[in-house]
XYZ file of C-alpha atoms in Angstrom:
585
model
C 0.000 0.000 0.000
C 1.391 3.472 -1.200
C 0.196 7.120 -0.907
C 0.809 7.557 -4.433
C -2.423 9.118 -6.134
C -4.301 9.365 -2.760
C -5.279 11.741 -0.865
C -3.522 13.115 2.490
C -4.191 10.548 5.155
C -6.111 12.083 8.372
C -4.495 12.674 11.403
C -4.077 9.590 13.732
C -4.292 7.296 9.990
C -1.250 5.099 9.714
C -0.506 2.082 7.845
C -0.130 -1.861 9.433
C 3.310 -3.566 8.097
C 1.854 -6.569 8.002
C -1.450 -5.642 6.650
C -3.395 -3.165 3.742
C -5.661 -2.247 6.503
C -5.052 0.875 7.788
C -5.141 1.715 11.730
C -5.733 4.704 13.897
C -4.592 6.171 17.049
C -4.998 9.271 19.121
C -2.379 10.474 21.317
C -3.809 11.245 25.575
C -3.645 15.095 25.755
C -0.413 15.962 28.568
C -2.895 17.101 30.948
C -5.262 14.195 30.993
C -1.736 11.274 30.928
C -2.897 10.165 34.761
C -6.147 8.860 33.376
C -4.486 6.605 30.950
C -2.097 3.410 31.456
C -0.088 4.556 28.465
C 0.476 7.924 26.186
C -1.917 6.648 23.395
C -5.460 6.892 24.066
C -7.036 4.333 21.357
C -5.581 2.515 18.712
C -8.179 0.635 16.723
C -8.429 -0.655 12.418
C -10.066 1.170 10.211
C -11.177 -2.487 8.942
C -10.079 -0.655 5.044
C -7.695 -0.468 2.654
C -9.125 2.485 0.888
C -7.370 5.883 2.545
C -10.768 7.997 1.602
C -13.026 5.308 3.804
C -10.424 5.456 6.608
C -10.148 9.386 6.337
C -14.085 9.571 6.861
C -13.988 6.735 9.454
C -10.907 8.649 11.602
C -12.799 12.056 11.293
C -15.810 10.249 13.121
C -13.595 8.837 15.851
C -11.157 11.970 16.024
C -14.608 13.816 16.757
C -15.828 11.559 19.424
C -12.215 11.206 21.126
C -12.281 15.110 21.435
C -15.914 15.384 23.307
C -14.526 12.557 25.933
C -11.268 14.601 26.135
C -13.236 17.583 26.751
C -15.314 15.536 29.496
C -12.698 14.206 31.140
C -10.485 17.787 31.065
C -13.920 19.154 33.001
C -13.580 16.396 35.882
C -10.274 16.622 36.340
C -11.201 19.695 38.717
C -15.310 19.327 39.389
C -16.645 22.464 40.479
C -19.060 22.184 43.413
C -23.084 22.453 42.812
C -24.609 24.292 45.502
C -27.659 24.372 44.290
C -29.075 22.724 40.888
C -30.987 25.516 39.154
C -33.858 24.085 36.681
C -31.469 24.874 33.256
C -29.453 22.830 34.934
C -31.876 19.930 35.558
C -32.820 20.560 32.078
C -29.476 19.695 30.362
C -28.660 16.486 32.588
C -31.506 15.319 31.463
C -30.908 16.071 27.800
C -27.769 14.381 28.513
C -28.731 11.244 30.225
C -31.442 10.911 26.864
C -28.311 11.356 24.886
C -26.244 8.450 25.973
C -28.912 6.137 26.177
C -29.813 6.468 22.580
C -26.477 6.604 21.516
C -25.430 3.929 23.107
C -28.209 1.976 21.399
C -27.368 3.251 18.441
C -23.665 2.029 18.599
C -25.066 -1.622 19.142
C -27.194 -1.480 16.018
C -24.506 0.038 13.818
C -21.729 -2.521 15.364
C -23.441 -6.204 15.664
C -20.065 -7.248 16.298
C -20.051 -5.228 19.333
C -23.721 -6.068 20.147
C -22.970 -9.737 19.847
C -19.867 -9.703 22.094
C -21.979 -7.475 24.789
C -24.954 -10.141 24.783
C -23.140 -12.907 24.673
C -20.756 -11.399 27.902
C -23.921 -10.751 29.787
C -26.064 -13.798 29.404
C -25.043 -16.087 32.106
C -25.764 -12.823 34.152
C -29.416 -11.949 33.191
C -30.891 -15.387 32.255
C -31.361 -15.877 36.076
C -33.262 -12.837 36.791
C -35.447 -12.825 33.629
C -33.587 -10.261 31.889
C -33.625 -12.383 28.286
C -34.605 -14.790 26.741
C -32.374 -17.684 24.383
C -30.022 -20.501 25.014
C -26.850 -20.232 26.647
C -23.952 -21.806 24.629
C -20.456 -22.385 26.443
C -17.839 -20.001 25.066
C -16.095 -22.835 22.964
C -19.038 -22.361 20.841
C -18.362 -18.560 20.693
C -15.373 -18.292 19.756
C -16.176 -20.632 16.832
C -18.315 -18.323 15.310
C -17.318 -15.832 11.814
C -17.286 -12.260 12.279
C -20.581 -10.623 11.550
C -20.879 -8.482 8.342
C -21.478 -4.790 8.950
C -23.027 -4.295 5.610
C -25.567 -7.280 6.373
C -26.718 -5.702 9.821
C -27.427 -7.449 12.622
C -28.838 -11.145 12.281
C -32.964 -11.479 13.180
C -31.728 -13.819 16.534
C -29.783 -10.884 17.995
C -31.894 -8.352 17.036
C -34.634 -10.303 19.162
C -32.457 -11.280 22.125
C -31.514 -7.053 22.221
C -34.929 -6.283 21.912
C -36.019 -8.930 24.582
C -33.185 -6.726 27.063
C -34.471 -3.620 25.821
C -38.051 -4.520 26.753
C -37.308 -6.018 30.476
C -35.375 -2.155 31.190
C -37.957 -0.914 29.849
C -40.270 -2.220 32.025
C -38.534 -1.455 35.070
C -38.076 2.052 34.004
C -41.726 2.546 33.596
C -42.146 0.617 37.350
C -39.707 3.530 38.585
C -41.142 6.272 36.771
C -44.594 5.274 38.192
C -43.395 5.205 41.361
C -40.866 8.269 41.633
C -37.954 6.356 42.185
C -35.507 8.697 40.850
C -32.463 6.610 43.358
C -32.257 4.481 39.799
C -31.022 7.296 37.722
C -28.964 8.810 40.311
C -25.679 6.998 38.850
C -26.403 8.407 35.005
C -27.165 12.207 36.598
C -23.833 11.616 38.483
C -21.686 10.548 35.573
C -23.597 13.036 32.864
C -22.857 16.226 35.764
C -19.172 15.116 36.313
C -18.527 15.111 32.200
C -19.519 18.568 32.553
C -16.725 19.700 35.294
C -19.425 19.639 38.160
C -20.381 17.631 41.030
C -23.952 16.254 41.906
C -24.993 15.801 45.223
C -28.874 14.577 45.895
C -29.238 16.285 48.776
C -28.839 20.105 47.846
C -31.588 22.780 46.828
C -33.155 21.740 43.360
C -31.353 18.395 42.978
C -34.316 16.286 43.695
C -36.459 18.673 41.287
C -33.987 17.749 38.680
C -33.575 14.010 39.131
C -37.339 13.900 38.348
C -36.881 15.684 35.132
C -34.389 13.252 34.098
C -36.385 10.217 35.372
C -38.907 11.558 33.097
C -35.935 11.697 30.201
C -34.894 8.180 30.950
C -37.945 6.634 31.046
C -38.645 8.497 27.129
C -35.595 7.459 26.599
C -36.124 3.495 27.130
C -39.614 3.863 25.376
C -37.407 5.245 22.506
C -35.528 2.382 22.644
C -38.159 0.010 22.195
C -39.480 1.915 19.428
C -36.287 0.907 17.298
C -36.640 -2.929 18.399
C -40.237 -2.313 15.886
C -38.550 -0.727 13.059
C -39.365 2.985 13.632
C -37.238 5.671 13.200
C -35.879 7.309 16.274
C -33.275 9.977 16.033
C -30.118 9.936 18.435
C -30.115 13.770 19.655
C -27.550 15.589 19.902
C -26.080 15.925 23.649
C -25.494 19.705 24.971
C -21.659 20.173 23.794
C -19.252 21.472 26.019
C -19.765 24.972 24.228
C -23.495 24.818 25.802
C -21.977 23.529 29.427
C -19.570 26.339 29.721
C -22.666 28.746 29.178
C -24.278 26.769 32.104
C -21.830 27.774 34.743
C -19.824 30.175 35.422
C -16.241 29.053 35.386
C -13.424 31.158 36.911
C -9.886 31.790 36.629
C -9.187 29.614 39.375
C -10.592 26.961 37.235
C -7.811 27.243 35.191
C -4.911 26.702 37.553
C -4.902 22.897 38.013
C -5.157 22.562 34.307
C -2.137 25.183 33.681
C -0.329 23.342 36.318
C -0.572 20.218 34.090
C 0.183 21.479 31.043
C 4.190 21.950 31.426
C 6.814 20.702 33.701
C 6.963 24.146 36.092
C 9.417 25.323 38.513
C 7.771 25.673 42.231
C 8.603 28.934 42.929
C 7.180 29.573 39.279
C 3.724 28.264 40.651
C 4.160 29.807 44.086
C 4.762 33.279 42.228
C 1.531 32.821 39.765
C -0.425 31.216 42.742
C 0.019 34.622 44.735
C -0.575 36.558 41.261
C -3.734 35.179 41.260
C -5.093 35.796 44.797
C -4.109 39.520 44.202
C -6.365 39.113 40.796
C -9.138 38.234 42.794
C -8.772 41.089 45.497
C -8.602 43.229 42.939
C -11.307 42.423 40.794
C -14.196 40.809 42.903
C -13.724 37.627 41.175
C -15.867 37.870 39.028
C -16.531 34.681 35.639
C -14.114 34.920 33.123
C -16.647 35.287 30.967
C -18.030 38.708 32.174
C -14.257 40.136 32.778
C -14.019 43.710 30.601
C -11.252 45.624 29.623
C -12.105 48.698 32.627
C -11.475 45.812 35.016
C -8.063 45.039 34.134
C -7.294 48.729 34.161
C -7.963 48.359 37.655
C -6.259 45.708 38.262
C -2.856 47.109 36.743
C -3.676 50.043 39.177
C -4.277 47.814 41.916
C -1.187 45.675 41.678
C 1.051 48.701 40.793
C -0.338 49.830 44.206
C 0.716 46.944 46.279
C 3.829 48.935 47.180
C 6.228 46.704 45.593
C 8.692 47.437 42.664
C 7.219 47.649 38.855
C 8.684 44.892 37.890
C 7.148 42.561 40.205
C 3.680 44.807 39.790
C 4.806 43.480 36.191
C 5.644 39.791 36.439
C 2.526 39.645 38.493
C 0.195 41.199 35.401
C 1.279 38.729 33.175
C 0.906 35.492 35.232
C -3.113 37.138 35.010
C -2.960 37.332 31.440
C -0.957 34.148 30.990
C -3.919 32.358 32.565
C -6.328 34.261 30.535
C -4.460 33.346 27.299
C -4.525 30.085 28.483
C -8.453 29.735 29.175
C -8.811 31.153 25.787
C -6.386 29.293 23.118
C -5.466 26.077 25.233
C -9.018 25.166 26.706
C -11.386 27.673 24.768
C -12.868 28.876 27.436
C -13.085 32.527 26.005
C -12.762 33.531 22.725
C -10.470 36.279 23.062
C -7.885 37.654 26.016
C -10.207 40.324 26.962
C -6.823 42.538 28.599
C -4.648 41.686 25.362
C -2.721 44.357 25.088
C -2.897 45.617 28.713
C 1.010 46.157 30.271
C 2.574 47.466 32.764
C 5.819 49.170 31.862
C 8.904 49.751 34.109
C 11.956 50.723 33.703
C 14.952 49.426 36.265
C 15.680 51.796 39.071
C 18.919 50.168 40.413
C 20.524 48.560 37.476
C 23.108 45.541 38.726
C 26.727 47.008 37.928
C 29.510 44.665 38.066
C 31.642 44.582 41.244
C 34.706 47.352 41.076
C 38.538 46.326 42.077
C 38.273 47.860 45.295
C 34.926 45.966 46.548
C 36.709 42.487 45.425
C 39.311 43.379 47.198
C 37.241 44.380 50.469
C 35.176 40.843 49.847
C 38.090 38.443 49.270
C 40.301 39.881 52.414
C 37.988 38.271 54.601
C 39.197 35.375 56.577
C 37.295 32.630 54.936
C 39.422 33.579 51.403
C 42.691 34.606 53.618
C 42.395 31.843 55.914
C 40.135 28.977 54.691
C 37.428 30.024 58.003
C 34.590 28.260 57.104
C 31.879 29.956 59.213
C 29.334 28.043 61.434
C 26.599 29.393 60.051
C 24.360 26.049 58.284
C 22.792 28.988 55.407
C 26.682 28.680 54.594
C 26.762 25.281 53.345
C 30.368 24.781 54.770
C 32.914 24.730 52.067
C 30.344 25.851 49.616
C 31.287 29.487 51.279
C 34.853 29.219 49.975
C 34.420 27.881 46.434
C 31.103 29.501 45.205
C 32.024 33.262 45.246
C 35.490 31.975 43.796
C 33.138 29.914 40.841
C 31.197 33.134 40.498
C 33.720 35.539 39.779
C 35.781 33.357 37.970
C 33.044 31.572 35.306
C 29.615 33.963 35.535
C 27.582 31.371 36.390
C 24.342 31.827 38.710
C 24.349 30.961 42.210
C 21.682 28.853 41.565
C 23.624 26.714 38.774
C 26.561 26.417 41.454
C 24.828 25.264 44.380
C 23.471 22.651 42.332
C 26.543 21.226 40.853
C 27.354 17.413 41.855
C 30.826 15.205 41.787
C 29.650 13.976 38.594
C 29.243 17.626 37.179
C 32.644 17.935 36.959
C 34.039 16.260 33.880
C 36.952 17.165 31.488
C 36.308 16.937 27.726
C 39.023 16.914 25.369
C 41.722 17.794 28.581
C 39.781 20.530 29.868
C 38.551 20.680 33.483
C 34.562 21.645 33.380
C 31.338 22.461 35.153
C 28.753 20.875 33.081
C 25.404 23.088 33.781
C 22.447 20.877 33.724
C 19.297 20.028 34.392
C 19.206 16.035 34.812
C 17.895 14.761 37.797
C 15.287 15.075 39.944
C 16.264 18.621 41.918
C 18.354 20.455 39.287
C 16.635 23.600 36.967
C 18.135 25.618 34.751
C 16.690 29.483 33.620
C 16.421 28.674 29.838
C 17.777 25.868 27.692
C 20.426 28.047 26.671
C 21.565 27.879 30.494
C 22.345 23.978 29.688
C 26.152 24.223 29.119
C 30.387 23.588 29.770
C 31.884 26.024 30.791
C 35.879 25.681 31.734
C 37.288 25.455 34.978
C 39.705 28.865 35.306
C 42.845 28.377 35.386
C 42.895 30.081 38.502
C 40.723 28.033 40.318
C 42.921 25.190 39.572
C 46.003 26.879 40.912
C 43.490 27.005 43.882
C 42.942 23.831 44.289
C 39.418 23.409 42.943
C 40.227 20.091 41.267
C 41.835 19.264 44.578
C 38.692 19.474 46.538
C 36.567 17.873 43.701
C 38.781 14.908 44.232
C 38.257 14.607 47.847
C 34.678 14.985 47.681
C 34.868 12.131 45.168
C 36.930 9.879 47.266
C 34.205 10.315 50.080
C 31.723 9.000 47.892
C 29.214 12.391 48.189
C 27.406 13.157 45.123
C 26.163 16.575 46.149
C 29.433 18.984 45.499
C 28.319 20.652 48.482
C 27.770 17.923 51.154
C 27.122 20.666 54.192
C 24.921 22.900 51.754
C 21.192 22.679 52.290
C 19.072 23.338 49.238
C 15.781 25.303 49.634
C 12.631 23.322 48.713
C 11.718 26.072 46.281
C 14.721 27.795 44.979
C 17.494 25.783 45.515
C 19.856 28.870 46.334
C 17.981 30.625 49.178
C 19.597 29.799 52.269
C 23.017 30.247 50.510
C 21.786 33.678 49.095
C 20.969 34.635 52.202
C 24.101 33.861 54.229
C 25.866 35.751 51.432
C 24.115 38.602 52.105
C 25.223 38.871 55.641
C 28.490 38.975 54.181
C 28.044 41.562 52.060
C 27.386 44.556 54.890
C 30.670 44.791 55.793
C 31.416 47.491 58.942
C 32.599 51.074 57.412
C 31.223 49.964 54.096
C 28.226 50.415 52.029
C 26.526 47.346 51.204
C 28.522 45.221 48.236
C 27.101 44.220 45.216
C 24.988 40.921 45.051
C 25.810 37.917 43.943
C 24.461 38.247 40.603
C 26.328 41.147 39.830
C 28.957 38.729 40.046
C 27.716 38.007 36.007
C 28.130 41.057 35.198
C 31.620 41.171 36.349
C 32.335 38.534 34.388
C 30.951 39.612 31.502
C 32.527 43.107 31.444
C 35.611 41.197 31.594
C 35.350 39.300 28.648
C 34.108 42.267 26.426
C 37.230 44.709 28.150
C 39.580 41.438 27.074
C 38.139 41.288 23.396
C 35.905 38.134 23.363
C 33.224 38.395 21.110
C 29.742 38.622 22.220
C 28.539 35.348 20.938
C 30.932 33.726 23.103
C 30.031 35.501 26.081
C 26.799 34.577 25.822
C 27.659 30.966 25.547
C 29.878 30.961 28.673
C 27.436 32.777 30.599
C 24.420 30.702 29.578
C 22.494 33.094 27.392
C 20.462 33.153 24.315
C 23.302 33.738 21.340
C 21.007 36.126 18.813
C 22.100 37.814 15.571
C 23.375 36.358 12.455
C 23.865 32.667 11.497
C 27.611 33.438 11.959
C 27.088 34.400 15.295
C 24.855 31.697 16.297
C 27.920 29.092 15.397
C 29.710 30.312 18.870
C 27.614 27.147 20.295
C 29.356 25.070 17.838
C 33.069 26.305 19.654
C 34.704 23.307 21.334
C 35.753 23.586 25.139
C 39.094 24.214 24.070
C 37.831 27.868 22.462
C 35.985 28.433 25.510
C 38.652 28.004 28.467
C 41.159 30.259 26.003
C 38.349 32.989 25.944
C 37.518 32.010 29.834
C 41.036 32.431 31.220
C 41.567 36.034 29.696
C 39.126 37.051 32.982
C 41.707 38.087 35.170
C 41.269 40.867 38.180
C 44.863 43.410 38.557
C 45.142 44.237 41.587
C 43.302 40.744 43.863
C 45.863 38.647 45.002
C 44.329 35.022 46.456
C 46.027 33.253 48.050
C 45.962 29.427 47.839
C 44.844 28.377 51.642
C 42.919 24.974 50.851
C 43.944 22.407 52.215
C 41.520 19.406 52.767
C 37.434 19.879 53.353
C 36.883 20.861 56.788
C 32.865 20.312 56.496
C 32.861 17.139 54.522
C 32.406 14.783 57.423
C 30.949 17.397 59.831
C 28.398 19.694 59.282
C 28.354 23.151 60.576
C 26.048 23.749 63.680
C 22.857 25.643 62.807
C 22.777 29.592 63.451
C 20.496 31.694 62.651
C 22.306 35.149 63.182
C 21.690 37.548 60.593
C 25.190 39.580 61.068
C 28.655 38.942 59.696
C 30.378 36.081 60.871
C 33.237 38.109 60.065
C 32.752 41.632 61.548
């Protein structure tokens, strides 16, 4: 079988190896994968060798797959029914009339799948009087040909569905004539919870509504019936999920567990767009997504930008709001337009990070942990960590982040050159972008102070972490070390030093001052390389390149010397302190 001369096959068509049949299969949407044992949903034939047939065929199921997906996206997170309002009463029952019928209707237009139902339920309803024919062991089942869809279904089954169709039917007109709305309690349960809401009997209007779809089911069984004599009954059409997001009013806290699904997301990015979105609903009332207006999102710029914090976080905060409104409206279609598209709020940095001068090095690095190897007590410290991670900043650029997370095995040399591979394998480690996934090249200096030294002894010991006295924040794995180095910076007589980050900066101004080309800077220091093609071909540079543009950072005027010796906080870890001052005034 060839495409040649056919049309374009439909998505989910492929071709069998073994076969001219062709086969479908839909993938499980990311955010519904826990309701599935595996990532494809279905896989099924076609049961045709002609691609138009199996086009029209996979439209049908393609169609069907995205209502259940839709279904099954609205009870991931069921909202909670209060009260059941008569529209709503009104569409379960529409809905319960739906799936009976079509569920009927499936049986008719598959015998196969009629046959294998029967046949599975006989043993089961021949006691109680549910139907009526012979039982036959299963050796004489599986004996049987297929059925032929084009012949319909054979006179014997048609009876023996009609004879189950009939006995339901009765008892649905027993519990219609006697109110017993308990037996459709389970349909009205699974019909609400395909619409993203829960059912519960005993609030306001729920019993109201359980008779209105007794009343369905009931029509619904006669309708049934009706077929079994040869009459035409149409299958209607059950209320889309268009019609159920008119029925309640869904909010943009509905959207967060789905968001949350959708991508692999840092925890302090959900902790940041969690708080984003309680300010949201201070600020606007909370009212339904669908009623939110332009005026409103005015005042909720104003509101956040009056929160007393900086723009940019008045900023970062804005757009978590209208990242979840852009996702209501083009990921779940929710809304059919961002309603504050367009809406910003602009800042401009008031206290731009400068890179560290010679003389605030110099006041840094003449404290006794660099002079002396005095690894303070303090736990935020991380022991040794306190030593080598300012040295690692100011010598490669990297964040503090990307250091504190380094492990033994981080360390490799490639092609004869010591280097920190950046990464973000594992369970714990993150990186900023992808372009933060890199080598960069031990400095030569480092080496001369015994870096690769202390790599080796943390090997020997068997640690994985790099750091074995650091402790990693749950949320940002840098915290507790950022904050220890902050003590550090308020030195006595001195204004406050630069942050660690500025640390990149430093770096960075030394490369450009030494001649390196931009490109290459922004390799080394783990950002986006943009311009030409030319340009772009810096992340093509071996390590080789890299520790020859690395090792031209050098600082005139900071003399280090080389004081380690062995790790004093491999085997012991630093006693817990939670004083916020120097440990080296």
């Amino acid at each position: 079988m060839t495409d040649e001369n056919m049309t374009k096959r439909a998505a989910g068509v492929h071709p069998r190896s073994d076969s001219s049949v062709w086969q479908w299969k839909i993938r499980v949407p990311q955010e519904l994968r826990s309701l599935y044992p595996s990532e494809w949903a279905h896989r099924c034939s076609l049961k045709t060798s002609d691609l138009s047939s199996a086009n029209i065929k996979a439209a049908q199921l393609q169609a069907r797959w995205t209502i259940r997906f839709d279904e099954e996206r609205n009870g991931l997170n069921p909202q909670v029914v209060e009260r059941v309002t008569p529209e709503m009463g009104k569409l379960l029952a529409e809905r319960v009339a739906a799936r009976i019928l079509g569920m009927d209707e499936k049986l008719r237009n598959e015998p196969e799948t009629a046959r294998m139902l029967l046949e599975a339920t006989r043993p089961f309803r021949i006691p109680h009087g549910l139907a009526i024919g012979p039982y036959e062991p299963p050796s004489a089942i599986a004996d049987r040909a297929p059925l032929d869809p084009l012949e319909g279904m054979p006179l014997d089954l048609l009876l023996e569905l009609g004879d189950v169709n009939e006995a339901i039917n009765r008892q649905a007109a027993i519990q219609m004539a006697t109110q017993r709305v308990a037996a459709v309690l389970p349909f009205v349960k699974a019909e609400a919870l395909a619409l993203g809401l829960t059912f519960d009997a005993k609030v306001p209007g729920a019993l109201d509504a359980l008779r209105v779809c007794l009343k369905a089911y009931r029509k619904a069984w006669q309708d049934v019936t009706e077929r079994d004599a040869g009459n035409v009954i149409e299958t209607p059409e059950a209320p889309t999920p268009t019609k159920m997001k008119q029925a309640k009013p869904t909010f943009l806290r509905d959207v967060l567990p789905q968001w949350k699904l959708s991508k692999t997301r840092r925890p302090q990015t959900v902790k940041a767009a969690e708080k984003a979105l309680g300010l949201y609903e201070e600020a606007t009332g909370n009212p339904p997504i669908a009623s939110l207006t332009r005026a409103q999102g005015v005042d909720c710029r104003n509101a956040l930008l009056d929160q007393g914090v900086t723009a940019k976080t008045a900023r970062d905060r804005f757009d978590y709001i209208k990242g979840f409104l852009n996702f209501a409206h083009r990921e779940l279609e929710l809304l059919t337009r961002n309603p504050w598209e367009g809406l910003a709020i602009e800042y401009t940095t008031t206290s731009p990070r400068r890179p560290w001068s010679g003389e605030q090095l110099g006041t840094l690095f003449k404290l006794p942990l660099f002079t002396a190897y005095d690894i303070p007590n303090d736990w935020h410290a991380g022991g040794d960590a306190a030593y080598w991670i300012p040295l690692l900043g100011i010598f490669t650029g990297a964040r503090v982040g990307e250091l504190c997370q380094l492990e033994v095995a981080d360390i490799e040399t490639v092609d004869g050159v010591a280097s920190l591979h950046i990464t973000d394998l594992g369970d714990t480690k993150t990186v900023k972008t992808s372009a933060s996934r890199r080598l960069v090249p031990v400095h030569s200096e480092l080496i001369r102070l015994g870096f690769l030294d202390y790599v080796d002894a943390i090997k020997q010991a068997k640690s994985t972490s790099l750091w074995p006295a650091l402790k990693l924040a749950p949320t940002k794995p840098s915290n507790y070390f950022s904050a220890w180095f902050k003590t550090i910076r308020a030195v006595e007589d001195e204004k406050e030093l630069p942050d660690f980050h500025s640390f990149r900066h430093t770096v960075r101004s030394k490369l450009a001052s030494a001649g390196v080309a931009e490109p290459m800077i922004d390799v080394l220091c783990g950002h986006e390389v943009t311009g030409s093609t030319g340009a772009k071909k810096y992340t093509e540079r071996t390590i080789d390149d890299k520790q020859k543009a690395l090792d031209r950072v050098a600082y005139s005027g900071l003399s280090l010397p080389k004081v380690f010796a062995s790790p004093v906080h491999l085997y012991a870890k630093p006693k817990r302190k939670s004083s916020k001052t120097s440990t080296f005034a």
